[in-house]
């Protein structure tokens, strides 16, 4: 109710994807003619190789940069659907002696509980919030990037992964499909069998 009067005064609304523009039209149809799409951009850093210093920080923390791993970057709200990723990873990781890295999850009790319940404590690494440079180093160490989110306005982390040259497995959501096109392996967000198959393939 507070937002609508302010939106009425706007000459333009910027949506970060066509999918977001369509969502805006559903809620505020009167604003359709004033809404334009300007997609997010990926920082130049992700198109460049990581620096030796960035990689050395990971090595100093016991990270083998050549070890097979699945990387997840994003939030941990319910719609991010990390539970499905953890359940699929529980089946895939032992087959490849691989690990799952959950960036930013070190202080998220619900996620730590999911990891513990899946008996993956030895195969899951969590981090606190990290710098952009450290994030670039993690992308460089990833075998697969996984993005199981049920809803996004854009989907910046998988776009960063592609910029860094990391294969992506993603959930079929309108905005993420718009951003990644044919450059990802797709699965229904809650189809654990499809997630297992895509992670194995990548």
Tab-separated table of C-alpha atoms in Angstrom, residues 56-165:
chain	number	residue	atom	x	y	z
A	56	UNK	CA	46.636	-18.860	-2.379
A	57	UNK	CA	44.110	-17.760	0.236
A	58	UNK	CA	42.032	-20.865	-0.506
A	59	UNK	CA	45.122	-23.092	-0.485
A	60	UNK	CA	46.148	-21.649	2.871
A	61	UNK	CA	42.762	-22.769	4.205
A	62	UNK	CA	43.258	-26.328	3.029
A	63	UNK	CA	41.384	-26.120	-0.264
A	64	UNK	CA	42.719	-28.387	-3.008
A	65	UNK	CA	41.878	-26.344	-6.093
A	66	UNK	CA	41.804	-29.472	-8.260
A	67	UNK	CA	39.415	-31.456	-6.057
A	68	UNK	CA	36.016	-32.146	-7.676
A	69	UNK	CA	33.363	-29.913	-6.170
A	70	UNK	CA	29.870	-28.545	-6.603
A	71	UNK	CA	29.561	-24.847	-5.810
A	72	UNK	CA	26.482	-22.972	-4.659
A	73	UNK	CA	26.357	-19.181	-4.317
A	74	UNK	CA	23.155	-17.425	-3.300
A	75	UNK	CA	20.793	-16.909	-0.418
A	76	UNK	CA	19.315	-19.469	1.947
A	77	UNK	CA	15.649	-18.492	2.107
A	78	UNK	CA	13.168	-21.305	1.521
A	79	UNK	CA	12.611	-20.453	-2.165
A	80	UNK	CA	16.336	-20.865	-2.843
A	81	UNK	CA	15.654	-24.594	-2.497
A	82	UNK	CA	19.069	-25.565	-1.117
A	83	UNK	CA	17.475	-28.582	0.550
A	84	UNK	CA	17.032	-30.244	-2.857
A	85	UNK	CA	20.652	-29.558	-3.739
A	86	UNK	CA	21.858	-31.109	-0.490
A	87	UNK	CA	19.676	-34.194	-0.996
A	88	UNK	CA	20.941	-34.644	-4.568
A	89	UNK	CA	24.516	-34.005	-3.484
A	90	UNK	CA	24.234	-36.703	-0.826
A	91	UNK	CA	23.840	-39.224	-3.653
A	92	UNK	CA	26.436	-37.758	-6.027
A	93	UNK	CA	29.348	-36.637	-3.859
A	94	UNK	CA	30.498	-40.087	-2.653
A	95	UNK	CA	30.575	-41.398	-6.225
A	96	UNK	CA	33.207	-38.833	-7.206
A	97	UNK	CA	34.918	-38.258	-3.854
A	98	UNK	CA	33.689	-34.688	-4.303
A	99	UNK	CA	32.611	-31.889	-1.992
A	100	UNK	CA	29.827	-29.329	-1.921
A	101	UNK	CA	30.698	-25.702	-1.139
A	102	UNK	CA	27.914	-23.508	0.212
A	103	UNK	CA	29.113	-19.907	0.127
A	104	UNK	CA	27.722	-17.809	2.960
A	105	UNK	CA	26.104	-20.700	4.829
A	106	UNK	CA	28.494	-20.923	7.786
A	107	UNK	CA	26.097	-18.980	10.006
A	108	UNK	CA	22.812	-20.390	8.721
A	109	UNK	CA	21.627	-22.962	11.312
A	110	UNK	CA	18.893	-24.406	9.091
A	111	UNK	CA	21.388	-25.241	6.360
A	112	UNK	CA	23.892	-26.704	8.793
A	113	UNK	CA	21.106	-28.919	10.140
A	114	UNK	CA	20.269	-30.130	6.607
A	115	UNK	CA	23.922	-30.989	6.044
A	116	UNK	CA	24.104	-32.842	9.349
A	117	UNK	CA	20.868	-34.752	8.696
A	118	UNK	CA	22.183	-35.825	5.268
A	119	UNK	CA	25.374	-37.127	6.933
A	120	UNK	CA	27.460	-34.859	4.723
A	121	UNK	CA	29.515	-33.026	7.332
A	122	UNK	CA	32.760	-34.378	5.865
A	123	UNK	CA	31.802	-33.512	2.301
A	124	UNK	CA	30.290	-30.045	2.708
A	125	UNK	CA	32.313	-26.891	3.189
A	126	UNK	CA	30.561	-23.697	4.271
A	127	UNK	CA	31.956	-20.174	4.225
A	128	UNK	CA	31.015	-16.904	5.813
A	129	UNK	CA	30.377	-13.885	3.598
A	130	UNK	CA	33.323	-13.409	1.268
A	131	UNK	CA	34.797	-10.745	-0.988
A	132	UNK	CA	34.263	-10.614	-4.741
A	133	UNK	CA	37.883	-11.677	-5.275
A	134	UNK	CA	37.461	-14.700	-3.010
A	135	UNK	CA	34.260	-15.577	-4.832
A	136	UNK	CA	36.108	-15.513	-8.152
A	137	UNK	CA	38.639	-17.940	-6.696
A	138	UNK	CA	35.860	-20.306	-5.622
A	139	UNK	CA	34.401	-20.277	-9.126
A	140	UNK	CA	37.846	-21.198	-10.436
A	141	UNK	CA	37.880	-24.227	-8.137
A	142	UNK	CA	34.382	-25.440	-9.043
A	143	UNK	CA	33.664	-28.435	-11.249
A	144	UNK	CA	29.926	-27.655	-11.354
A	145	UNK	CA	27.820	-24.694	-10.294
A	146	UNK	CA	24.346	-25.623	-9.015
A	147	UNK	CA	21.419	-23.213	-8.720
A	148	UNK	CA	18.187	-24.900	-7.541
A	149	UNK	CA	16.201	-21.719	-6.775
A	150	UNK	CA	12.444	-21.851	-7.393
A	151	UNK	CA	12.143	-18.117	-8.102
A	152	UNK	CA	14.516	-15.356	-9.176
A	153	UNK	CA	14.251	-11.888	-10.595
A	154	UNK	CA	17.400	-12.465	-12.631
A	155	UNK	CA	19.830	-15.104	-11.377
A	156	UNK	CA	23.207	-13.387	-11.087
A	157	UNK	CA	25.292	-16.220	-9.543
A	158	UNK	CA	24.818	-18.671	-12.452
A	159	UNK	CA	25.618	-15.847	-14.870
A	160	UNK	CA	28.819	-15.240	-12.919
A	161	UNK	CA	29.593	-18.959	-13.083
A	162	UNK	CA	29.225	-19.011	-16.858
A	163	UNK	CA	31.435	-15.926	-17.151
A	164	UNK	CA	34.033	-17.812	-15.126
A	165	UNK	CA	33.728	-20.873	-17.371
